[in-house]
XYZ file of N, CA, C and O in Angstrom:
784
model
N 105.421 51.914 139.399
C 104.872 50.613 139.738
C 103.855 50.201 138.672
O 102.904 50.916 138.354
N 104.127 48.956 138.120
C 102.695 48.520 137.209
C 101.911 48.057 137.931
O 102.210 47.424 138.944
N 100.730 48.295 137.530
C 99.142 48.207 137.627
C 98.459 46.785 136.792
O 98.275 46.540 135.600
N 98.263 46.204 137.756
C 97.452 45.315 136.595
C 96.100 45.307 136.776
O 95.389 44.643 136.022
N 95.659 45.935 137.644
C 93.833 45.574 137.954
C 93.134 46.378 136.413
O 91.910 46.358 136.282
N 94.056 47.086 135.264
C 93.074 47.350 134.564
C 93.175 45.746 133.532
O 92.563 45.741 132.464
N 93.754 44.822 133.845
C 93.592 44.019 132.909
C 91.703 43.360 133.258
O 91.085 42.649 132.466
N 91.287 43.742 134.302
C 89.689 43.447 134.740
C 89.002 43.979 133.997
O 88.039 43.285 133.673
N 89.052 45.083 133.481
C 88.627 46.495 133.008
C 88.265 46.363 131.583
O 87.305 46.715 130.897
N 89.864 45.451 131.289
C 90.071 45.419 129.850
C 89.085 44.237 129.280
O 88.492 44.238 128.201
N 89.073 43.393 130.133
C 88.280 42.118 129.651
C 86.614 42.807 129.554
O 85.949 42.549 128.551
N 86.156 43.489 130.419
C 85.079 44.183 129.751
C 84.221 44.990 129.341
O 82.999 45.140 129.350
N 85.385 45.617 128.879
C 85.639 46.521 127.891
C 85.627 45.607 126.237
O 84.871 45.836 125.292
N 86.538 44.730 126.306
C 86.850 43.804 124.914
C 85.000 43.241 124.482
O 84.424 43.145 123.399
N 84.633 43.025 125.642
C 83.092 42.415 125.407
C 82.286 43.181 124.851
O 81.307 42.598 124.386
N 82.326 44.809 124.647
C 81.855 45.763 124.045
C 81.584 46.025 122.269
O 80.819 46.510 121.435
N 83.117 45.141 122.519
C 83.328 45.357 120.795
C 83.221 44.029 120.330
O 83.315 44.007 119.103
N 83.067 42.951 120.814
C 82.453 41.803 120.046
C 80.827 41.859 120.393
O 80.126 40.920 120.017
N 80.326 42.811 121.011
C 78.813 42.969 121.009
C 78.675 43.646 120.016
O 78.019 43.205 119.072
N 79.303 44.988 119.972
C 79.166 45.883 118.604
C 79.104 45.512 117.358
O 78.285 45.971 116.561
N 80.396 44.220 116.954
C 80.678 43.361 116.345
C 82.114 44.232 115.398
O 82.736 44.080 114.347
N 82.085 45.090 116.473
C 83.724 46.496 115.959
C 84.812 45.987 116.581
O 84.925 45.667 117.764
N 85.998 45.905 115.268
C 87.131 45.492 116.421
C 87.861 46.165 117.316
O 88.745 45.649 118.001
N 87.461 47.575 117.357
C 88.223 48.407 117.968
C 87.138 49.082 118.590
O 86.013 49.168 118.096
N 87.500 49.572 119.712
C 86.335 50.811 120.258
C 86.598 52.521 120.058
O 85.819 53.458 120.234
N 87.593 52.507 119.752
C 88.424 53.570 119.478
C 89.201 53.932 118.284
O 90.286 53.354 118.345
N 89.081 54.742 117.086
C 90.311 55.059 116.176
C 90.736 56.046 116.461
O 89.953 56.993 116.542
N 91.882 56.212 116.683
C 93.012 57.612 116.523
C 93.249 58.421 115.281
O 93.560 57.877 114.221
N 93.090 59.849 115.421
C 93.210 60.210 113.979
C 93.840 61.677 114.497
O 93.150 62.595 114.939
N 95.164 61.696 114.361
C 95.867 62.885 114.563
C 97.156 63.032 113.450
O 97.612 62.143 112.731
N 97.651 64.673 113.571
C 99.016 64.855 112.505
C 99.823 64.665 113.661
O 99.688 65.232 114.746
N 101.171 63.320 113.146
C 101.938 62.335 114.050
C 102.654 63.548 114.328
O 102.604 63.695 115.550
N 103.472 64.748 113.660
C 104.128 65.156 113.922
C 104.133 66.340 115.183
O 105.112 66.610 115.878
N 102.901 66.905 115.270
C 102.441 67.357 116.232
C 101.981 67.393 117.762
O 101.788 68.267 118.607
N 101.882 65.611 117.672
C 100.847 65.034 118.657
C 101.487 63.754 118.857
O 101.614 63.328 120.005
N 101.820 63.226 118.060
C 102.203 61.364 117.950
C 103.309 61.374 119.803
O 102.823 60.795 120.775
N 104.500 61.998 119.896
C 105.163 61.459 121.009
C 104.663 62.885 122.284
O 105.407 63.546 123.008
N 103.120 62.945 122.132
C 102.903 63.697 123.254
C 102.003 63.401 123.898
O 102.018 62.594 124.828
N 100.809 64.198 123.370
C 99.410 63.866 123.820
C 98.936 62.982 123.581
O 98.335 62.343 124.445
N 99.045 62.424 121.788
C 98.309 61.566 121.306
C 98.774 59.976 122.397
O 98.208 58.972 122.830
N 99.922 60.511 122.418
C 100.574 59.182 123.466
C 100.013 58.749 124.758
O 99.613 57.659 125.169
N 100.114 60.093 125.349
C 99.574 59.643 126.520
C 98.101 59.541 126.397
O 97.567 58.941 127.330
N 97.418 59.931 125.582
C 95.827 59.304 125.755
C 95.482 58.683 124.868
O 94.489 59.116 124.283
N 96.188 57.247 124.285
C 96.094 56.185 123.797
C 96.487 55.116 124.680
O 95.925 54.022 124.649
N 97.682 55.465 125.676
C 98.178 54.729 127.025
C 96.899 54.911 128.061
O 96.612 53.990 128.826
N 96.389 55.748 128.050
C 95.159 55.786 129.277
C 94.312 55.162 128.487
O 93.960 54.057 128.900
N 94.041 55.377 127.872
C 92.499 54.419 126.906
C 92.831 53.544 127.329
O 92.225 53.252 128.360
N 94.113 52.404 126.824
C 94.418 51.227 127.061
C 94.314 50.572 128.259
O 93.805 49.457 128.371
N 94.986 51.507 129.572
C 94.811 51.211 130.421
C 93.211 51.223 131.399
O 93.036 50.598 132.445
N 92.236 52.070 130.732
C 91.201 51.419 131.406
C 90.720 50.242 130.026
O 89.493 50.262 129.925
N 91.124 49.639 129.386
C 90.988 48.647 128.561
C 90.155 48.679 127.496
O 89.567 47.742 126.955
N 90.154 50.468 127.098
C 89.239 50.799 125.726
C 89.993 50.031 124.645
O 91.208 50.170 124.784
N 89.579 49.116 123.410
C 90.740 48.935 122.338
C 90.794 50.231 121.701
O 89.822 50.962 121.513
N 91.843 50.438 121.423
C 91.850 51.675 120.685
C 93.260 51.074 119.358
O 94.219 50.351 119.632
N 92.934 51.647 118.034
C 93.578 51.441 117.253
C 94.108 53.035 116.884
O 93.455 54.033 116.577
N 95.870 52.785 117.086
C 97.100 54.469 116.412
C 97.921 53.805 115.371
O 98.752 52.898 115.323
N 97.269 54.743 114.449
C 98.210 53.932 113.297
C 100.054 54.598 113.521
O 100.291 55.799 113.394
N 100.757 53.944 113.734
C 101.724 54.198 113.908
C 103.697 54.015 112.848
O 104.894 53.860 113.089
N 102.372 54.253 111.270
C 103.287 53.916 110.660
C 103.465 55.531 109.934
O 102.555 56.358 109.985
N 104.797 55.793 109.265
C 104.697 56.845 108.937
C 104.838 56.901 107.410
O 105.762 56.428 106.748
N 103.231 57.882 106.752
C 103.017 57.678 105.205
C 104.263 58.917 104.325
O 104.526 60.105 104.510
N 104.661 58.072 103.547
C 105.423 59.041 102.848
C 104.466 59.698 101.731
O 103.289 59.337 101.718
N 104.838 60.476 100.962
C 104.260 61.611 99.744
C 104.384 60.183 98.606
O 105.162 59.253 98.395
N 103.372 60.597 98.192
C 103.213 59.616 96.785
C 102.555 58.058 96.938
O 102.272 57.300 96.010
N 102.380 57.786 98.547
C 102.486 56.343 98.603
C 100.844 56.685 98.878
O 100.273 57.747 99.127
N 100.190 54.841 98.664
C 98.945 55.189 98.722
C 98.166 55.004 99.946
O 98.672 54.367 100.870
N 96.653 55.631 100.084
C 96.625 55.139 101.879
C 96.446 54.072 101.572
O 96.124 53.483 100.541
N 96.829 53.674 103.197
C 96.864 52.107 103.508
C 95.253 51.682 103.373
O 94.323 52.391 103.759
N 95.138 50.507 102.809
C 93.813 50.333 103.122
C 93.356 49.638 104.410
O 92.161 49.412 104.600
N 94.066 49.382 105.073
C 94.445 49.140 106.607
C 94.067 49.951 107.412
O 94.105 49.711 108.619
N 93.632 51.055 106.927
C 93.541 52.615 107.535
C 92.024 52.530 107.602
O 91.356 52.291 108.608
N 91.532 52.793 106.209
C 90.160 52.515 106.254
C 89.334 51.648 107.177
O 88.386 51.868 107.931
N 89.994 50.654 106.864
C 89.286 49.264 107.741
C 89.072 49.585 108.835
O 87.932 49.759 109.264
N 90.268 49.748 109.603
C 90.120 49.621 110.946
C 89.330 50.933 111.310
O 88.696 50.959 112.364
N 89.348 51.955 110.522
C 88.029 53.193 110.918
C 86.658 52.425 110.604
O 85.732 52.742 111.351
N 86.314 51.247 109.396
C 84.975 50.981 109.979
C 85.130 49.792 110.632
O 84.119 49.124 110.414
N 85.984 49.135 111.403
C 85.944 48.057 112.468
C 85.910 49.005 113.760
O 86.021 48.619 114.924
N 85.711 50.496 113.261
C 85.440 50.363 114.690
C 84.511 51.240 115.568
O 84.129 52.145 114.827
N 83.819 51.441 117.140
C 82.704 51.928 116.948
C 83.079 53.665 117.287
O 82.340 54.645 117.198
N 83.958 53.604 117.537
C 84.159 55.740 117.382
C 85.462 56.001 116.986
O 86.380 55.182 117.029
N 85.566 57.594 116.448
C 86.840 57.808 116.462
C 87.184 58.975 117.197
O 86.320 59.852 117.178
N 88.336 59.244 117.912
C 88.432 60.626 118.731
C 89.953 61.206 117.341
O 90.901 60.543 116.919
N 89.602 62.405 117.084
C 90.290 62.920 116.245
C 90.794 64.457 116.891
O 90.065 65.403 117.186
N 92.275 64.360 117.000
C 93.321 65.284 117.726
C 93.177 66.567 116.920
O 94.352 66.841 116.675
N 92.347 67.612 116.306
C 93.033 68.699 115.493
C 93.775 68.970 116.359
O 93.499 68.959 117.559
N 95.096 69.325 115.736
C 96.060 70.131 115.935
C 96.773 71.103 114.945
O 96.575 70.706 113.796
N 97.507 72.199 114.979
C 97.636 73.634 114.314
C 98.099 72.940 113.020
O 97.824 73.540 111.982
N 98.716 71.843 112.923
C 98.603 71.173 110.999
C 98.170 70.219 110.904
O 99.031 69.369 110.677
N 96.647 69.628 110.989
C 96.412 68.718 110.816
C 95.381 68.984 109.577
O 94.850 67.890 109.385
N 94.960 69.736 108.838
C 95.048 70.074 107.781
C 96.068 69.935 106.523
O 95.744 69.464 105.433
N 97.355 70.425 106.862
C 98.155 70.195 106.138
C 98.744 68.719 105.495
O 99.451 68.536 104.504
N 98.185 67.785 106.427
C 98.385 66.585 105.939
C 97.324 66.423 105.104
O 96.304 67.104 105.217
N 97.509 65.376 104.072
C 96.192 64.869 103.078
C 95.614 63.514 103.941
O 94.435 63.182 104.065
N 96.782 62.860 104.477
C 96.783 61.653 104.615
C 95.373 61.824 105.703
O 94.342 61.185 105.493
N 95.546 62.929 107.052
C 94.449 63.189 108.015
C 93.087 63.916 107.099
O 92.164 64.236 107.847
N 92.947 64.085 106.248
C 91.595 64.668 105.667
C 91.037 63.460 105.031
O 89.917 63.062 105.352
N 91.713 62.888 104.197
C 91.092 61.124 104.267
C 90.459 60.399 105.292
O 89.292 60.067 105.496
N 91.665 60.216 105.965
C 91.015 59.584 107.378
C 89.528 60.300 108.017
O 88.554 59.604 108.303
N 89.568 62.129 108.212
C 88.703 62.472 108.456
C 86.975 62.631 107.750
O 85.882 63.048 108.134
N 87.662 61.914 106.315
C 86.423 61.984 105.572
C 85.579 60.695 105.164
O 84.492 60.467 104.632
N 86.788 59.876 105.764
C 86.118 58.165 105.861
C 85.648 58.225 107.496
O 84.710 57.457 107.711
N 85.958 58.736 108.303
C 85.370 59.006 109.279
C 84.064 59.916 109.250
O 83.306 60.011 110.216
N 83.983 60.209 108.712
C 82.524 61.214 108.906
C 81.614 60.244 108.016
O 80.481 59.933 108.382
N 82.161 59.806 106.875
C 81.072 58.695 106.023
C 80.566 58.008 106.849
O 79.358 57.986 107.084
N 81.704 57.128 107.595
C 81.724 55.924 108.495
C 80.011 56.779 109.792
O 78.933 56.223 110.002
N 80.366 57.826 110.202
C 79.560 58.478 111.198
C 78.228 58.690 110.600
O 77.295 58.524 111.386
N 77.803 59.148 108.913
C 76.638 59.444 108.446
C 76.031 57.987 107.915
O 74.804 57.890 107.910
N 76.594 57.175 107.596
C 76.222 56.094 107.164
C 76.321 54.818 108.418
O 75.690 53.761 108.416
N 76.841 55.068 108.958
C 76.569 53.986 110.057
C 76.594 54.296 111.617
O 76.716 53.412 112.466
N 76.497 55.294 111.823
C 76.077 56.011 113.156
C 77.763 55.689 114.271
O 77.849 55.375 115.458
N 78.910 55.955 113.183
C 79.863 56.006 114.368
C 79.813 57.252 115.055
O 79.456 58.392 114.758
N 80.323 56.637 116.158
C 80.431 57.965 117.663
C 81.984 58.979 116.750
O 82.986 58.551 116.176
N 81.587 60.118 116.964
C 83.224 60.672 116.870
C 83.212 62.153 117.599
O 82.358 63.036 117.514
N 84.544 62.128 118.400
C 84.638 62.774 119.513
C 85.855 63.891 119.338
O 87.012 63.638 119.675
N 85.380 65.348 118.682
C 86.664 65.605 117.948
C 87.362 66.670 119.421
O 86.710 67.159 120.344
N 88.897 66.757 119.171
C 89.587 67.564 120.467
C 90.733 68.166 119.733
O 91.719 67.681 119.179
N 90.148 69.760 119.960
C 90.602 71.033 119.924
C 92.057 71.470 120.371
O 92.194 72.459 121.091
N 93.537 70.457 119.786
C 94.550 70.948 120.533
C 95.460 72.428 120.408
O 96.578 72.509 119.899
N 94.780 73.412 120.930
C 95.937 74.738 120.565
C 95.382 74.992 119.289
O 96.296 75.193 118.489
N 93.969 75.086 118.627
C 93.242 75.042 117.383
C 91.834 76.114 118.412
O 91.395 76.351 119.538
N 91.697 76.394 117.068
C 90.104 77.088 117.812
C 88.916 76.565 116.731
O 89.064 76.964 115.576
N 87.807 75.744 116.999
C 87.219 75.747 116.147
C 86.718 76.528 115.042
O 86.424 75.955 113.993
N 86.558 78.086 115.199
C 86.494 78.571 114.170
C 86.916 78.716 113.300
O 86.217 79.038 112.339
N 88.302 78.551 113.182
C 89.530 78.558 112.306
C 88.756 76.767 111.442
O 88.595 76.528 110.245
N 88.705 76.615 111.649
C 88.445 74.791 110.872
C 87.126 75.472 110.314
O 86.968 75.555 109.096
N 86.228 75.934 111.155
C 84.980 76.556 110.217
C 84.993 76.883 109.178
O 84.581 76.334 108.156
N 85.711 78.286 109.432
C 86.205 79.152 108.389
C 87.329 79.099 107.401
O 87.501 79.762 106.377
N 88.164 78.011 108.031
C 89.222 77.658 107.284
C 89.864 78.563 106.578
O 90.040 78.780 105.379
N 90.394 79.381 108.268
C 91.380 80.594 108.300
C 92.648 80.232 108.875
O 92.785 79.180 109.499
N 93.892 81.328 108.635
C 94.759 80.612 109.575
C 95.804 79.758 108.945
O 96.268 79.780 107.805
N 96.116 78.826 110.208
C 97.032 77.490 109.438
C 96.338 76.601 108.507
O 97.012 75.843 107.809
N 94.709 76.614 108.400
C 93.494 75.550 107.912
C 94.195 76.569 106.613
O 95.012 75.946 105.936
N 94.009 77.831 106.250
C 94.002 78.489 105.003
C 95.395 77.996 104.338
O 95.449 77.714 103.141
N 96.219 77.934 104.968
C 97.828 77.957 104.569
C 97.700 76.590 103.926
O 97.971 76.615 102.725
N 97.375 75.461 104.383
C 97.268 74.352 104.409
C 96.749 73.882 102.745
O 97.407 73.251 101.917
N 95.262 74.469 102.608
C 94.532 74.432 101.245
C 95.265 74.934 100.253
O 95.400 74.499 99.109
N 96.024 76.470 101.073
C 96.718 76.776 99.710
C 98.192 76.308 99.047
O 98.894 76.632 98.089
N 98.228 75.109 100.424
C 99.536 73.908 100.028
C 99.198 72.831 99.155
O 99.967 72.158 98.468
N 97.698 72.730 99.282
C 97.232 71.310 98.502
C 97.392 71.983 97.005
O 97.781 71.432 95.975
N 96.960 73.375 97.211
C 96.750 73.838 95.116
C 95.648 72.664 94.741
O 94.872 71.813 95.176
N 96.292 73.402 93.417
C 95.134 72.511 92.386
C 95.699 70.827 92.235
O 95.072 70.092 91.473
N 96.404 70.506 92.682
C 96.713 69.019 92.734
C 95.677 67.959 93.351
O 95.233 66.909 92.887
N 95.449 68.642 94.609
C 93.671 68.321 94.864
C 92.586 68.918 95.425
O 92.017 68.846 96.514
N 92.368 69.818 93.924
C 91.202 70.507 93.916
C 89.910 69.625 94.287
O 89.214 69.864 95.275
N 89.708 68.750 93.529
C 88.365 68.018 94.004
C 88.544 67.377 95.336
O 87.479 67.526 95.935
N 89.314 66.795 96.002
C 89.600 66.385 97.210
C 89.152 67.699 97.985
O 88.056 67.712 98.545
N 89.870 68.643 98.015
C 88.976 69.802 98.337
C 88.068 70.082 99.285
O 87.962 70.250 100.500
N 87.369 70.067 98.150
C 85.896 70.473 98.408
C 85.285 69.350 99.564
O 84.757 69.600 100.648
N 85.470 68.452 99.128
C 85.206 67.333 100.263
C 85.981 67.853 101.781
O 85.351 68.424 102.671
N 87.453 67.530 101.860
C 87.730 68.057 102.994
C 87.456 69.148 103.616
O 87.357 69.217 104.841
N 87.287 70.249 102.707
C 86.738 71.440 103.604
C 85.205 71.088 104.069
O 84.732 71.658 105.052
N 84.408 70.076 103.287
C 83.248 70.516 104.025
C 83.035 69.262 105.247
O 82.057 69.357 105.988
N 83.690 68.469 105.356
C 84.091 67.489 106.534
C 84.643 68.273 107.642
O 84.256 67.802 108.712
N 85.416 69.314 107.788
C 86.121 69.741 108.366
C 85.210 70.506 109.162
O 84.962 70.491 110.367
N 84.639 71.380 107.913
C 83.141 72.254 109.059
C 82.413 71.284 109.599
O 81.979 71.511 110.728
N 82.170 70.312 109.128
C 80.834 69.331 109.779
C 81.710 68.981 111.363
O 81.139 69.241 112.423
N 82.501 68.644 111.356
C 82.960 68.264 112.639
C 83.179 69.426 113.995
O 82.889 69.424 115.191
N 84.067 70.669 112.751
C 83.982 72.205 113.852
C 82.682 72.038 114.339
O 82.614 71.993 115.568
N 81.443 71.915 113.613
C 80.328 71.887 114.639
C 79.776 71.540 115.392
O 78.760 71.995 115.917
N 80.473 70.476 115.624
C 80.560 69.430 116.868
C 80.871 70.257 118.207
O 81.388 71.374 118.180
N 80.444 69.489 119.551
C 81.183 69.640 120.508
C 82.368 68.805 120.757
O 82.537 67.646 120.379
N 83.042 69.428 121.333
C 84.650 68.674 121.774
C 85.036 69.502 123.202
O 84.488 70.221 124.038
N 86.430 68.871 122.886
C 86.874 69.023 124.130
C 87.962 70.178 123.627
O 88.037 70.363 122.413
N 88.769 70.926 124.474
C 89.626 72.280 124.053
C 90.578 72.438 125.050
O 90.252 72.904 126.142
N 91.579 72.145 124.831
C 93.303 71.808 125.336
C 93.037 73.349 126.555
O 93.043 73.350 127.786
N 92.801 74.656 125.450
C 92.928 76.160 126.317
C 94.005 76.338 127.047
O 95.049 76.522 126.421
N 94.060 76.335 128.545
C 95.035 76.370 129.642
C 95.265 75.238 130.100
O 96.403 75.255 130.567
N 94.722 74.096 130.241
C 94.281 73.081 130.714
C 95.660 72.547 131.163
O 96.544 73.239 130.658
N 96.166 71.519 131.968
C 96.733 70.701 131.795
C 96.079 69.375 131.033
O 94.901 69.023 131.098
N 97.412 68.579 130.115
C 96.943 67.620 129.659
C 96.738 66.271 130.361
O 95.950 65.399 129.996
N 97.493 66.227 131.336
C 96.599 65.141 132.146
C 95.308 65.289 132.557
O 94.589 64.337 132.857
N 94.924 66.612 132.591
C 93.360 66.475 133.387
C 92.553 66.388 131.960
O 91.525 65.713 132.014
N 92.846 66.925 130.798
C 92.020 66.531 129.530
C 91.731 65.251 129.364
O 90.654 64.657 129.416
N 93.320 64.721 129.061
C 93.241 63.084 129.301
C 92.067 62.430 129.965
O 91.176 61.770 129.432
N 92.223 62.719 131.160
C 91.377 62.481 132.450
C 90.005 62.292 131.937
O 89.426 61.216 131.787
N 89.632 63.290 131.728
C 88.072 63.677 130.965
C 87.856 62.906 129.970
O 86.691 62.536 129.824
N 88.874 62.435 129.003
C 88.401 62.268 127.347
C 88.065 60.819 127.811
O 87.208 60.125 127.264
N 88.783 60.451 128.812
C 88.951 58.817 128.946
C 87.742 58.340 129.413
O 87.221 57.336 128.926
N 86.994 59.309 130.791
C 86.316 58.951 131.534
C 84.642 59.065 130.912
O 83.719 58.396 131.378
N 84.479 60.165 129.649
C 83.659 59.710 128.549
C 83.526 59.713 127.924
O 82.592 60.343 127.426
N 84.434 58.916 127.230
C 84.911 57.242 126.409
C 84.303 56.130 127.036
O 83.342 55.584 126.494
N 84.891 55.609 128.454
C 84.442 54.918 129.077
C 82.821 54.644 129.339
O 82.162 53.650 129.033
N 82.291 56.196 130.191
C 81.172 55.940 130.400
C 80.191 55.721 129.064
O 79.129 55.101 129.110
N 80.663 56.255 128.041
C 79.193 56.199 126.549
C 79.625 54.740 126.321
O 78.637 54.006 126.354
N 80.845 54.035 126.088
C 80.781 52.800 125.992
C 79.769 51.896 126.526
O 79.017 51.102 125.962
N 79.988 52.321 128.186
C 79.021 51.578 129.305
C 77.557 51.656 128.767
O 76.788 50.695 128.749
N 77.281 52.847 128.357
C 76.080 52.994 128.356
C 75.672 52.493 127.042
O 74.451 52.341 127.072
N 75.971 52.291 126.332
C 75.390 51.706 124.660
C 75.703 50.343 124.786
O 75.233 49.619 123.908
N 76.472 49.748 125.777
C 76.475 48.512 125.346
C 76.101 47.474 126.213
O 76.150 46.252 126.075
N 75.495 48.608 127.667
C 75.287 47.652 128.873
C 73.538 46.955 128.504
O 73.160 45.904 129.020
N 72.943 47.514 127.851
C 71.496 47.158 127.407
C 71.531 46.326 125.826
O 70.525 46.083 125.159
N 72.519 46.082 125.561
C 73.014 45.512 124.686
C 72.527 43.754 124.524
O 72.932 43.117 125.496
N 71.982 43.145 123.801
C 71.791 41.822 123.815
C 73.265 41.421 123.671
O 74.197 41.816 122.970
N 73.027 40.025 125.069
C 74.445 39.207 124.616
C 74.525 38.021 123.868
O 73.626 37.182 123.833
N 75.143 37.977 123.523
C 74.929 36.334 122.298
C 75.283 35.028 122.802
O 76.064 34.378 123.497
N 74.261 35.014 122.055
C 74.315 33.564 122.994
C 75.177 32.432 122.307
O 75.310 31.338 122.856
């Protein structure tokens, strides 16, 4: 059965991000191949449905092509990003970009970012052991200086708190990620001047 009472939800919710002056309240930043027709799915469909905007880039980058600068943007249009590690999300270049314009975006302009632990253990991203090791030693020297940057983005975020898949079912993660999403929204933007 469809639901429409979150279209209430959604309307203000949308008021959040023209207060912020972000077009999105949400960026997605996961490896598609891992995550794109699973998790990442279903908790981009729940965001939506309590009427977080959330922006998934849903195009797929080939080798050689350049990032989109479409990509960028919409990471600083917007006011957080929740970022999926999953067991290769290292191995992509395309996600260590994203994750390193995301952390700029976070030191330089105070975005929220909410990172989640799928079937990953943070230490492994710490230490960048593991599939994180396999991964670096896929990049080689092609991008050595890229590198250094991504590995140390990578620890900055392991040190974060998040959330951690473990045994869990993923609806009840879902459940959680959504509900604060929702509430930090509420709260940063309910004391918020409105414009007049």
């Amino acid at each position: 059965m469809v639901r429409f009472d979150n279209e209430i939800s959604s309307s203000s919710f949308s008021s959040s991000s023209s207060i912020s002056g972000r077009k999105y309240d949400v960026f997605l930043s996961f490896r598609g191949e891992d995550t794109r027709k699973n998790f990442t799915d279903h908790l981009c469909s729940a965001l939506k449905r309590e009427g977080i905007v959330t922006f998934r880039d849903d195009e797929n980058l080939e080798v050689g092509e350049a990032i989109a600068p479409e990509l960028f943007k919409a990471i600083q249009e917007s006011w957080s990003s929740i970022i999926v590690f999953s067991e290769t999300y290292a191995s992509s270049r395309w996600c260590l970009e994203e994750l390193s314009e995301i952390i700029k975006q976070k030191n330089e302009r105070g975005h929220k970012v909410f990172p989640i632990f799928y079937d990953v253990d943070p230490s492994e991203l710490r230490g960048q052991k593991g599939k994180v090791e396999e991964a670096f030693a896929k990049h080689g020297e092609k991008f050595k200086e890229e590198a250094v940057r991504w590995r140390t983005v990578l620890t900055e975020v392991a040190n974060m708190t998040g959330w951690h898949l473990n045994n869990r079912h993923e609806s009840e993660l879902v459940r959680d990620i959504v509900k604060k999403i929702s509430t930090k929204l509420r709260q940063t933007f309910s004391s918020a001047p409105k414009s007049t």
